[in-house]
CSV table of C-alpha atoms and ligand atoms in Angstrom, one decimal:
chain,number,residue,atom,x,y,z
A,1289,MET,CA,-1.5,-99.7,0.9
A,1290,LYS,CA,1.8,-101.3,1.2
A,1291,LYS,CA,4.2,-100.1,4.5
A,1292,ALA,CA,7.7,-99.3,3.9
A,1293,LEU,CA,10.6,-98.4,6.8
A,1294,VAL,CA,13.3,-96.8,5.5
A,1295,THR,CA,16.2,-96.0,8.1
A,1296,GLY,CA,18.6,-93.4,6.5
A,1297,ILE,CA,15.8,-91.5,5.3
A,1298,THR,CA,17.4,-87.9,5.4
A,1299,GLY,CA,20.7,-88.8,3.4
A,1300,GLN,CA,21.1,-89.0,-0.1
A,1301,ASP,CA,19.8,-92.2,-0.7
A,1302,GLY,CA,17.1,-92.2,1.7
A,1303,SER,CA,15.8,-88.7,0.2
A,1304,TYR,CA,15.7,-90.9,-3.6
A,1305,LEU,CA,14.1,-93.8,-2.3
A,1306,ALA,CA,11.4,-92.2,-0.2
A,1307,GLU,CA,10.4,-90.1,-2.9
A,1308,PHE,CA,10.2,-93.4,-5.4
A,1309,LEU,CA,8.2,-95.3,-3.0
A,1310,LEU,CA,5.5,-92.5,-2.8
A,1311,THR,CA,5.3,-92.7,-6.4
A,1312,LYS,CA,4.9,-96.2,-6.1
A,1313,GLY,CA,1.6,-95.4,-3.9
A,1314,TYR,CA,3.7,-96.9,-0.3
A,1315,GLU,CA,3.2,-95.2,3.3
A,1316,VAL,CA,6.7,-94.7,3.6
A,1317,TYR,CA,8.3,-94.5,7.6
A,1318,GLY,CA,11.5,-92.9,7.9
A,1319,ILE,CA,13.6,-93.2,11.4
A,1320,ILE,CA,15.7,-89.9,11.8
A,1321,ARG,CA,18.0,-89.1,14.8
A,1322,ARG,CA,17.8,-86.1,16.9
A,1323,SER,CA,19.3,-83.5,16.0
A,1324,SER,CA,20.0,-79.6,17.1
A,1325,SER,CA,19.5,-78.4,13.9
A,1326,PHE,CA,17.4,-79.2,11.1
A,1327,ASN,CA,18.4,-82.2,8.8
A,1328,THR,CA,15.9,-82.9,7.1
A,1329,GLY,CA,16.6,-80.4,3.7
A,1330,ARG,CA,16.8,-83.4,1.3
A,1331,ILE,CA,13.4,-85.0,2.3
A,1332,ASP,CA,11.1,-81.5,2.8
A,1333,PRO,CA,9.8,-81.5,-0.9
A,1334,ILE,CA,7.9,-84.3,0.1
A,1335,TYR,CA,7.2,-84.1,3.4
A,1336,GLU,CA,5.6,-80.1,2.7
A,1337,ASP,CA,4.9,-77.6,5.1
A,1338,PRO,CA,5.6,-79.4,8.8
A,1339,HIS,CA,2.2,-78.2,9.9
A,1340,VAL,CA,0.6,-79.8,6.8
A,1341,PRO,CA,2.7,-82.7,6.4
A,1342,ASN,CA,2.5,-85.3,3.7
A,1343,PRO,CA,0.0,-88.1,5.4
A,1344,ARG,CA,1.8,-90.9,3.0
A,1345,LEU,CA,4.9,-90.0,4.6
A,1346,ARG,CA,5.7,-90.4,8.5
A,1347,LEU,CA,8.9,-89.4,10.6
A,1348,ILE,CA,9.6,-90.9,13.7
A,1349,TYR,CA,12.2,-90.7,16.0
A,1350,GLY,CA,15.0,-93.7,16.7
A,1351,ASP,CA,18.3,-94.4,16.2
A,1352,LEU,CA,20.3,-97.4,15.3
A,1353,ASN,CA,22.4,-97.5,18.1
A,1354,ASP,CA,19.7,-97.6,20.2
A,1355,ALA,CA,17.7,-101.3,20.1
A,1356,SER,CA,14.2,-100.2,22.2
A,1357,SER,CA,13.8,-97.4,19.2
A,1358,LEU,CA,13.4,-100.1,16.7
A,1359,ASN,CA,11.8,-102.7,18.1
A,1360,HIS,CA,9.1,-99.8,19.2
A,1361,ALA,CA,9.0,-98.7,15.5
A,1362,ILE,CA,8.9,-102.7,14.0
A,1363,ARG,CA,5.7,-103.6,16.4
A,1364,THR,CA,3.7,-100.5,16.2
A,1365,ILE,CA,4.6,-100.0,12.1
A,1366,GLN,CA,4.8,-103.4,11.1
A,1367,PRO,CA,6.1,-103.1,7.6
A,1368,ASP,CA,6.3,-105.0,4.9
A,1369,GLU,CA,9.5,-104.0,3.8
A,1370,ILE,CA,12.9,-102.1,5.4
A,1371,TYR,CA,15.1,-100.5,3.9
A,1372,ASN,CA,18.2,-100.3,6.0
A,1373,LEU,CA,20.2,-97.6,4.3
A,1374,GLY,CA,21.1,-95.3,8.2
A,1375,ALA,CA,24.9,-95.6,8.5
A,1376,GLN,CA,27.8,-93.7,9.3
A,1377,SER,CA,28.7,-93.9,5.8
A,1378,HIS,CA,32.3,-92.1,5.6
A,1379,VAL,CA,34.8,-93.7,4.6
A,1380,ARG,CA,37.8,-91.1,5.8
A,1381,VAL,CA,35.9,-90.5,9.0
A,1382,SER,CA,35.5,-94.4,9.9
A,1383,PHE,CA,39.5,-93.4,11.1
A,1384,ASP,CA,39.0,-91.2,13.3
A,1385,ILE,CA,35.3,-92.9,15.0
A,1386,PRO,CA,35.8,-96.6,14.1
A,1387,GLU,CA,34.5,-98.3,17.3
A,1388,TYR,CA,30.8,-95.3,16.8
A,1389,THR,CA,31.4,-97.0,12.8
A,1390,GLY,CA,31.0,-100.2,13.8
A,1391,ASP,CA,28.2,-99.9,16.4
A,1392,VAL,CA,25.7,-97.9,13.9
A,1393,THR,CA,27.0,-99.3,10.5
A,1394,GLY,CA,27.3,-103.0,11.6
A,1395,LEU,CA,25.9,-103.8,15.3
A,1396,GLY,CA,22.7,-101.4,13.7
A,1397,THR,CA,22.1,-104.1,11.6
A,1398,ILE,CA,21.7,-106.7,13.7
A,1399,ARG,CA,19.5,-104.4,15.9
A,1400,LEU,CA,17.1,-104.6,13.1
A,1401,LEU,CA,17.0,-107.9,12.4
A,1402,GLU,CA,16.4,-108.6,15.8
A,1403,ALA,CA,13.4,-106.3,16.3
A,1404,ILE,CA,11.8,-107.7,13.4
A,1405,ARG,CA,12.8,-111.4,14.6
A,1406,GLU,CA,11.5,-110.6,18.5
A,1407,ALA,CA,8.1,-109.0,16.6
A,1408,GLY,CA,7.3,-112.3,15.1
A,1409,LEU,CA,7.0,-110.7,11.5
A,1410,LYS,CA,8.4,-111.3,8.5
A,1411,PRO,CA,8.9,-107.9,6.6
A,1412,LYS,CA,11.2,-108.1,3.1
A,1413,PHE,CA,14.7,-106.7,4.3
A,1414,TYR,CA,16.7,-104.7,2.3
A,1415,GLN,CA,20.4,-104.1,3.7
A,1416,ALA,CA,22.8,-101.4,2.0
A,1417,SER,CA,26.3,-103.2,1.6
A,1418,SER,CA,28.9,-101.4,-0.4
A,1419,SER,CA,31.9,-102.3,-3.0
A,1420,GLU,CA,33.8,-101.4,-0.1
A,1421,MET,CA,34.0,-104.8,1.2
A,1422,PHE,CA,35.6,-105.6,-1.9
A,1423,GLY,CA,38.3,-103.1,-1.0
A,1424,LYS,CA,41.9,-104.4,-1.9
A,1425,VAL,CA,40.1,-106.1,-4.7
A,1426,LEU,CA,40.9,-110.1,-5.2
A,1427,GLU,CA,39.4,-109.9,-8.5
A,1428,VAL,CA,38.6,-107.2,-11.7
A,1429,PRO,CA,36.0,-106.8,-12.3
A,1430,GLN,CA,33.8,-107.5,-9.0
A,1431,ARG,CA,31.1,-109.4,-8.6
A,1432,GLU,CA,28.6,-111.8,-6.2
A,1433,SER,CA,31.0,-114.2,-5.8
A,1434,THR,CA,34.6,-112.0,-5.4
A,1435,PRO,CA,36.2,-112.8,-1.7
A,1436,PHE,CA,35.8,-109.7,0.4
A,1437,TYR,CA,39.0,-107.6,1.7
A,1438,PRO,CA,37.8,-104.5,3.4
A,1439,ARG,CA,40.3,-101.5,4.2
A,1440,SER,CA,39.0,-99.6,6.4
A,1441,PRO,CA,36.6,-99.7,10.0
A,1442,TYR,CA,33.6,-98.8,7.6
A,1443,GLY,CA,34.4,-101.7,5.1
A,1444,ALA,CA,34.9,-104.2,8.1
A,1445,ALA,CA,31.6,-103.0,9.8
A,1446,LYS,CA,29.9,-103.4,6.1
A,1447,VAL,CA,30.9,-106.9,5.4
A,1448,TYR,CA,29.7,-107.7,9.2
A,1449,SER,CA,25.9,-106.3,8.3
A,1450,TYR,CA,26.4,-108.5,4.8
A,1451,TRP,CA,27.2,-111.9,6.2
A,1452,ILE,CA,24.6,-111.2,9.1
A,1453,THR,CA,21.9,-110.5,6.4
A,1454,VAL,CA,22.6,-113.6,4.7
A,1455,ASN,CA,22.5,-115.7,8.1
A,1456,TYR,CA,19.3,-114.2,8.8
A,1457,ARG,CA,17.9,-115.3,5.6
A,1458,GLU,CA,19.1,-118.7,5.9
A,1459,ALA,CA,18.4,-119.0,9.8
A,1460,TYR,CA,15.0,-117.7,10.0
A,1461,ASN,CA,14.2,-117.8,6.1
A,1462,LEU,CA,13.7,-114.3,5.9
A,1463,PHE,CA,13.4,-112.4,2.3
A,1464,ALA,CA,16.8,-110.3,2.8
A,1465,CYS,CA,18.7,-108.7,0.5
A,1466,ASN,CA,22.0,-107.0,0.1
A,1467,GLY,CA,22.3,-104.8,-2.6
A,1468,ILE,CA,26.3,-104.1,-3.4
A,1469,LEU,CA,26.3,-100.8,-4.5
A,1470,PHE,CA,29.3,-99.4,-6.2
A,1471,ASN,CA,29.7,-95.3,-5.4
A,1472,HIS,CA,26.7,-93.6,-6.3
A,1473,GLU,CA,26.6,-89.5,-6.7
A,1474,SER,CA,23.9,-86.7,-7.0
A,1475,PRO,CA,23.3,-83.0,-6.3
A,1476,ARG,CA,22.2,-84.8,-3.0
A,1477,ARG,CA,25.6,-86.1,-2.1
A,1478,GLY,CA,27.0,-85.6,0.9
A,1479,GLU,CA,29.7,-82.2,0.6
A,1480,THR,CA,32.3,-84.4,2.6
A,1481,PHE,CA,31.8,-87.1,-0.6
A,1482,VAL,CA,34.4,-86.4,-3.2
A,1483,THR,CA,32.1,-85.8,-6.3
A,1484,ARG,CA,30.3,-83.5,-4.6
A,1485,LYS,CA,33.1,-82.0,-2.6
A,1486,ILE,CA,34.8,-81.0,-6.5
A,1487,THR,CA,31.6,-79.8,-8.5
A,1488,LYS,CA,30.3,-77.7,-5.6
A,1489,ALA,CA,34.1,-76.0,-5.2
A,1490,ALA,CA,34.2,-75.8,-9.1
A,1491,ALA,CA,30.8,-73.7,-9.1
A,1492,ARG,CA,32.0,-71.7,-6.2
A,1493,ILE,CA,35.4,-70.7,-7.9
A,1494,LYS,CA,34.1,-70.3,-11.1
A,1495,LEU,CA,31.3,-67.3,-9.0
A,1496,GLY,CA,34.5,-66.3,-7.4
A,1497,VAL,CA,33.9,-67.1,-3.8
A,1498,GLN,CA,36.0,-69.8,-3.4
A,1499,LYS,CA,40.1,-69.5,-4.9
A,1500,ASP,CA,41.3,-73.3,-3.6
A,1501,LEU,CA,40.6,-76.7,-3.5
A,1502,TYR,CA,42.2,-79.2,-1.0
A,1503,LEU,CA,42.0,-83.1,-1.6
A,1504,GLY,CA,43.8,-86.1,-0.9
A,1505,ASN,CA,44.4,-89.0,-3.4
A,1506,LEU,CA,43.8,-88.0,-6.9
A,1507,ASP,CA,44.8,-91.8,-8.7
A,1508,ALA,CA,42.1,-93.6,-7.0
A,1509,LYS,CA,39.7,-94.9,-9.4
A,1510,ARG,CA,36.2,-95.4,-8.7
A,1511,ASP,CA,33.0,-96.7,-10.4
A,1512,TRP,CA,30.4,-93.8,-10.0
A,1513,GLY,CA,26.3,-94.0,-11.0
A,1514,PHE,CA,23.6,-91.8,-10.2
A,1515,ALA,CA,22.1,-92.4,-6.9
A,1516,GLY,CA,18.4,-92.0,-8.7
A,1517,ASP,CA,19.2,-95.3,-11.0
A,1518,TYR,CA,20.7,-97.1,-7.8
A,1519,ILE,CA,17.4,-97.1,-5.4
A,1520,GLN,CA,15.4,-98.0,-8.3
A,1521,ALA,CA,17.7,-101.8,-7.9
A,1522,MET,CA,16.8,-101.5,-4.1
A,1523,TRP,CA,12.9,-102.0,-4.7
A,1524,MET,CA,13.7,-104.2,-7.5
A,1525,MET,CA,15.3,-107.0,-5.4
A,1526,LEU,CA,12.7,-106.6,-2.9
A,1527,GLN,CA,10.1,-107.7,-5.5
A,1528,ALA,CA,11.8,-110.4,-6.8
A,1529,ASP,CA,10.7,-114.1,-6.4
A,1530,LYS,CA,13.5,-115.2,-4.2
A,1531,PRO,CA,16.2,-113.1,-2.1
A,1532,ASP,CA,19.2,-112.7,-3.2
A,1533,ASP,CA,22.3,-110.5,-3.1
A,1534,TYR,CA,23.5,-108.5,-6.1
A,1535,VAL,CA,26.0,-106.1,-7.6
A,1536,ILE,CA,24.5,-102.6,-8.5
A,1537,ALA,CA,27.5,-101.0,-10.5
A,1538,THR,CA,28.1,-99.4,-14.1
A,1539,GLY,CA,30.9,-101.3,-15.4
A,1540,GLU,CA,33.0,-98.5,-15.7
A,1541,THR,CA,36.0,-96.8,-14.1
A,1542,HIS,CA,37.6,-93.4,-13.5
A,1543,THR,CA,40.2,-92.1,-11.2
A,1544,VAL,CA,39.5,-89.2,-9.0
A,1545,ARG,CA,41.9,-86.8,-11.4
A,1546,GLU,CA,39.3,-87.5,-14.5
A,1547,MET,CA,36.5,-86.7,-12.5
A,1548,LEU,CA,38.1,-83.5,-11.2
A,1549,GLU,CA,38.7,-82.3,-14.9
A,1550,LEU,CA,35.3,-83.1,-16.3
A,1551,ALA,CA,33.8,-80.9,-13.7
A,1552,PHE,CA,36.3,-78.0,-13.6
A,1553,ASN,CA,36.3,-78.3,-17.9
A,1554,ARG,CA,32.2,-77.8,-17.8
A,1555,LEU,CA,33.0,-74.3,-16.2
A,1556,GLN,CA,36.0,-73.8,-18.5
A,1557,LEU,CA,38.2,-73.5,-15.4
A,1558,ASP,CA,41.6,-75.3,-15.1
A,1559,TRP,CA,41.6,-77.4,-12.0
A,1560,LYS,CA,45.5,-77.7,-12.0
A,1561,LYS,CA,45.6,-73.4,-11.0
A,1562,HIS,CA,43.2,-73.9,-8.0
A,1563,VAL,CA,43.9,-78.0,-6.4
A,1564,LYS,CA,46.1,-78.4,-3.9
A,1565,ILE,CA,47.0,-81.9,-2.1
A,1566,ASP,CA,46.3,-82.3,1.3
A,1567,GLU,CA,47.5,-85.2,3.2
A,1568,LYS,CA,45.0,-85.0,5.8
A,1569,TYR,CA,42.5,-86.5,2.9
A,1570,TYR,CA,44.8,-89.4,2.2
A,1571,ARG,CA,43.4,-92.7,4.3
A,1572,PRO,CA,45.9,-95.3,6.0
A,1573,THR,CA,44.8,-98.0,3.9
A,1574,GLU,CA,43.0,-96.8,0.6
A,1575,VAL,CA,41.0,-98.7,-2.0
A,1576,ASP,CA,43.2,-97.9,-5.4
A,1577,LEU,CA,40.3,-99.4,-7.9
A,1578,LEU,CA,36.5,-100.6,-7.9
A,1579,ILE,CA,34.8,-101.5,-10.9
A,1580,GLY,CA,31.6,-103.6,-10.5
A,1581,ASP,CA,30.0,-106.6,-12.9
A,1582,ALA,CA,25.8,-106.2,-12.6
A,1583,SER,CA,25.3,-108.6,-14.9
A,1584,LYS,CA,23.4,-110.6,-12.5
A,1585,ALA,CA,21.1,-107.5,-11.6
A,1586,LYS,CA,20.7,-107.1,-15.3
A,1587,ARG,CA,19.8,-110.6,-15.8
A,1588,GLU,CA,17.5,-111.6,-13.3
A,1589,LEU,CA,15.9,-107.9,-12.4
A,1590,GLY,CA,15.9,-106.5,-15.4
A,1591,TRP,CA,18.0,-103.1,-13.7
A,1592,GLU,CA,20.4,-101.3,-15.8
A,1593,PRO,CA,22.2,-97.8,-15.4
A,1594,LYS,CA,20.6,-95.0,-17.4
A,1595,VAL,CA,22.7,-92.0,-16.2
A,1596,HIS,CA,26.4,-91.7,-17.8
A,1597,PHE,CA,29.6,-90.9,-15.5
A,1598,GLU,CA,30.1,-87.4,-17.9
A,1599,GLU,CA,25.8,-86.6,-17.6
A,1600,LEU,CA,26.1,-87.5,-14.1
A,1601,ILE,CA,29.4,-84.6,-13.3
A,1602,THR,CA,27.3,-82.3,-15.8
A,1603,MET,CA,24.1,-82.7,-13.8
A,1604,MET,CA,25.9,-82.0,-10.5
A,1605,VAL,CA,28.1,-79.5,-11.8
A,1606,ASP,CA,25.0,-77.4,-13.1
A,1607,ALA,CA,23.1,-78.1,-9.9
A,1608,ASP,CA,26.0,-76.5,-7.7
A,1609,LEU,CA,26.2,-73.7,-9.7
A,1610,ALA,CA,22.5,-72.7,-10.1
A,1611,ALA,CA,22.5,-73.8,-6.0
A,1612,GLU,CA,25.3,-71.0,-5.1
A,1613,LYS,CA,23.8,-68.4,-7.7
A,1614,GLU,CA,21.0,-68.7,-5.9
A,1615,ARG,CA,22.4,-68.8,-2.2
A,1616,LEU,CA,24.6,-65.4,-3.3
A,1617,GLU,CA,21.6,-63.3,-4.5
A,1618,GLY,CA,20.1,-64.4,-1.2
A,1619,VAL,CA,22.8,-63.0,0.7
A,1620,ARG,CA,22.6,-60.0,-1.9
A,1621,LEU,CA,18.6,-59.3,-1.4
A,1622,LYS,CA,19.5,-59.3,2.6
A,1623,ARG,CA,21.9,-56.4,2.5
B,2861,NAP,P1,24.2,-90.6,3.5
B,2861,NAP,O1,24.3,-89.7,3.0
B,2861,NAP,O2,25.7,-90.6,4.5
B,2861,NAP,O3,22.8,-90.9,4.4
B,2861,NAP,C1,23.2,-92.1,5.7
B,2861,NAP,C2,21.9,-92.0,6.9
B,2861,NAP,O4,22.2,-92.5,7.6
B,2861,NAP,C3,21.5,-90.2,7.1
B,2861,NAP,O5,20.1,-90.4,6.7
B,2861,NAP,C4,21.9,-90.5,8.3
B,2861,NAP,O6,20.8,-90.1,9.5
B,2861,NAP,C5,21.8,-91.7,9.2
B,2861,NAP,N1,22.4,-92.2,9.8
B,2861,NAP,C6,23.5,-91.9,10.4
B,2861,NAP,N2,23.7,-92.6,11.5
B,2861,NAP,C7,22.7,-93.2,11.9
B,2861,NAP,C8,22.5,-94.1,13.4
B,2861,NAP,N3,23.2,-93.6,14.1
B,2861,NAP,N4,21.0,-94.2,13.5
B,2861,NAP,C9,20.3,-93.8,12.4
B,2861,NAP,N5,20.5,-93.5,11.2
B,2861,NAP,C10,21.6,-93.0,11.0
B,2861,NAP,O7,24.4,-91.8,2.6
B,2861,NAP,P2,23.8,-92.8,1.4
B,2861,NAP,O8,24.8,-92.0,0.1
B,2861,NAP,O9,22.6,-91.7,1.1
B,2861,NAP,O10,24.0,-94.3,1.5
B,2861,NAP,C11,22.8,-94.9,1.9
B,2861,NAP,C12,23.4,-96.1,2.5
B,2861,NAP,O11,24.2,-97.0,1.7
B,2861,NAP,C13,24.6,-96.2,3.6
B,2861,NAP,O12,24.4,-97.1,4.6
B,2861,NAP,C14,25.8,-96.4,2.7
B,2861,NAP,O13,26.8,-97.1,3.7
B,2861,NAP,C15,25.7,-97.3,1.9
B,2861,NAP,N6,26.4,-97.3,0.6
B,2861,NAP,C16,26.3,-95.7,0.1
B,2861,NAP,C17,27.1,-95.8,-1.3
B,2861,NAP,C18,27.3,-94.5,-1.6
B,2861,NAP,O14,28.3,-94.3,-2.8
B,2861,NAP,N7,26.2,-93.8,-1.6
B,2861,NAP,C19,27.3,-96.6,-1.9
B,2861,NAP,C20,27.0,-98.1,-1.1
B,2861,NAP,C21,26.4,-98.4,0.3
B,2861,NAP,P3,21.5,-88.5,9.2
B,2861,NAP,O15,21.2,-87.3,8.3
B,2861,NAP,O16,21.4,-88.1,10.9
B,2861,NAP,O17,23.2,-87.9,9.5
B,2862,F7E,O1,36.1,-90.8,-1.8
B,2862,F7E,C1,39.6,-89.9,-2.9
B,2862,F7E,C2,39.3,-90.8,-1.6
B,2862,F7E,O2,34.5,-90.2,-0.1
B,2862,F7E,C3,36.4,-91.5,-3.2
B,2862,F7E,C4,30.9,-93.7,0.5
B,2862,F7E,O3,29.4,-93.6,0.2
B,2862,F7E,O4,31.4,-95.0,-1.5
B,2862,F7E,C5,31.8,-94.0,-0.8
B,2862,F7E,O5,32.9,-94.2,-0.2
B,2862,F7E,C6,37.8,-91.5,-3.3
B,2862,F7E,C7,38.8,-92.0,-2.5
B,2862,F7E,O6,33.7,-92.1,-1.4
B,2862,F7E,C8,39.5,-86.8,-1.4
B,2862,F7E,O7,40.9,-91.2,-0.8
B,2862,F7E,C9,40.5,-87.4,-2.8
B,2862,F7E,O8,40.0,-92.8,-3.1
B,2862,F7E,O9,33.7,-89.9,-2.3
B,2862,F7E,P1,34.8,-90.8,-1.3
B,2862,F7E,P2,34.5,-93.4,-0.9
B,2862,F7E,O10,35.8,-93.6,0.3
B,2862,F7E,O11,34.8,-94.2,-2.2
B,2862,F7E,C10,31.3,-96.2,-0.9
B,2862,F7E,C11,30.8,-97.2,-2.2
B,2862,F7E,C12,30.5,-96.2,0.3
B,2862,F7E,O12,29.9,-97.6,0.8
B,2862,F7E,C13,30.9,-95.2,1.1
B,2862,F7E,O13,29.7,-94.8,1.8
B,2862,F7E,O14,38.4,-90.2,-3.6
B,2862,F7E,N1,39.6,-88.7,-2.8
B,2862,F7E,N2,40.3,-86.3,-1.7
B,2862,F7E,C14,38.8,-88.0,-1.3
B,2862,F7E,N3,37.8,-88.7,-0.9
B,2862,F7E,C15,37.2,-87.7,0.0
B,2862,F7E,N4,35.9,-87.8,0.7
B,2862,F7E,N5,37.8,-86.3,0.2
B,2862,F7E,C16,38.9,-85.9,-0.1
B,2862,F7E,O15,39.2,-84.3,-0.4
């Protein structure tokens, strides 16, 4: 049975990837951080009852800023594949905690790569690279050969991780790949990223438990896809004949305003009556336009996105509406 080690397993992508790897017959090991409250909600359905855990899913404590925990995990598990999805992944927050972001999102990758090298192992390695590396874009659409121009501490840290992954591939002949993933969303998306913030607010406004929604720049354009499609590309990269770097995107771009309109329209709401602009959500430097060209992934891996933008936003609004109704029902029953 193949063994996969996933950092960031409690996150959006980690939870979809763990599910996917389990269906492929893998034994999955996830690194989790100690937290004062439970934060395994996204993987609870596959972990089952904590007293009767899934024997093929194991969680171990560790941290990307703690080299000894990574060394220990790799030496003891001896994984066949490693997916490095752990990161301080919020771009706006990276301006508030730039050094921490550099430590986890940048140096965390070298700690993991060094742990592999020191253990004398040759697992396949996936690095969660990001379209944020293209930042102030030097080419439209962005492809694997487009030069990087990061616009945030997060983007700069991801550029470091990208190049150190390439370097370990070339220096030590490691099967290491960068997936340059454009924005991808789902009902499991963190609630402070713009799509989820909007779909959750739309649901709450519809149900009368929220009145206004405060947002920042509505003109930014993003290439948004579905996380469930994108995690499959990660796995496909590690099954290819040779290690390489791939852009994963839909090839379509939309403004935040368009996304907002679509989400509110789904619930017959007029967003203009509820949305207010708050300067605090603006970034010191913005990424204005992202649109990816994933033709290399299609050609070489056979990967293509399946869920279209409208379908994705509908899926997210409907899920938030159902969850919010359930939450309110729970509150009503408790009274
Ligand atoms: P996410 O939901 O924010 O999840 C991030 C994960 O990283 C969580 O499991 C988090 O654990 C973990 N983490 C944070 N700090 C850590 C640390 N110091 N040590 C170990 N783990 C740590 O992110 P995502 O959307 O799933 O994205 C997955 C990866 O892809 C990230 O590296 C992100 O930067 C990158 N990426 C995302 C997108 C996108 O659009 N989603 C696009 C391109 C690249 P806790 O649960 O304990 O916080
Ligand atoms: O912002 C604008 C904001 O935070 C998208 C991460 O997963 O994808 C993500 O980074 C746009 C930006 O995602 C609000 O200014 C307006 O232009 O949802 P976001 P992101 O910054 O693109 C990349 C690929 C990653 O790698 C990252 O890990 O929306 N925006 N108003 C807002 N954004 C937020 N968060 N909140 C607002 O109120």
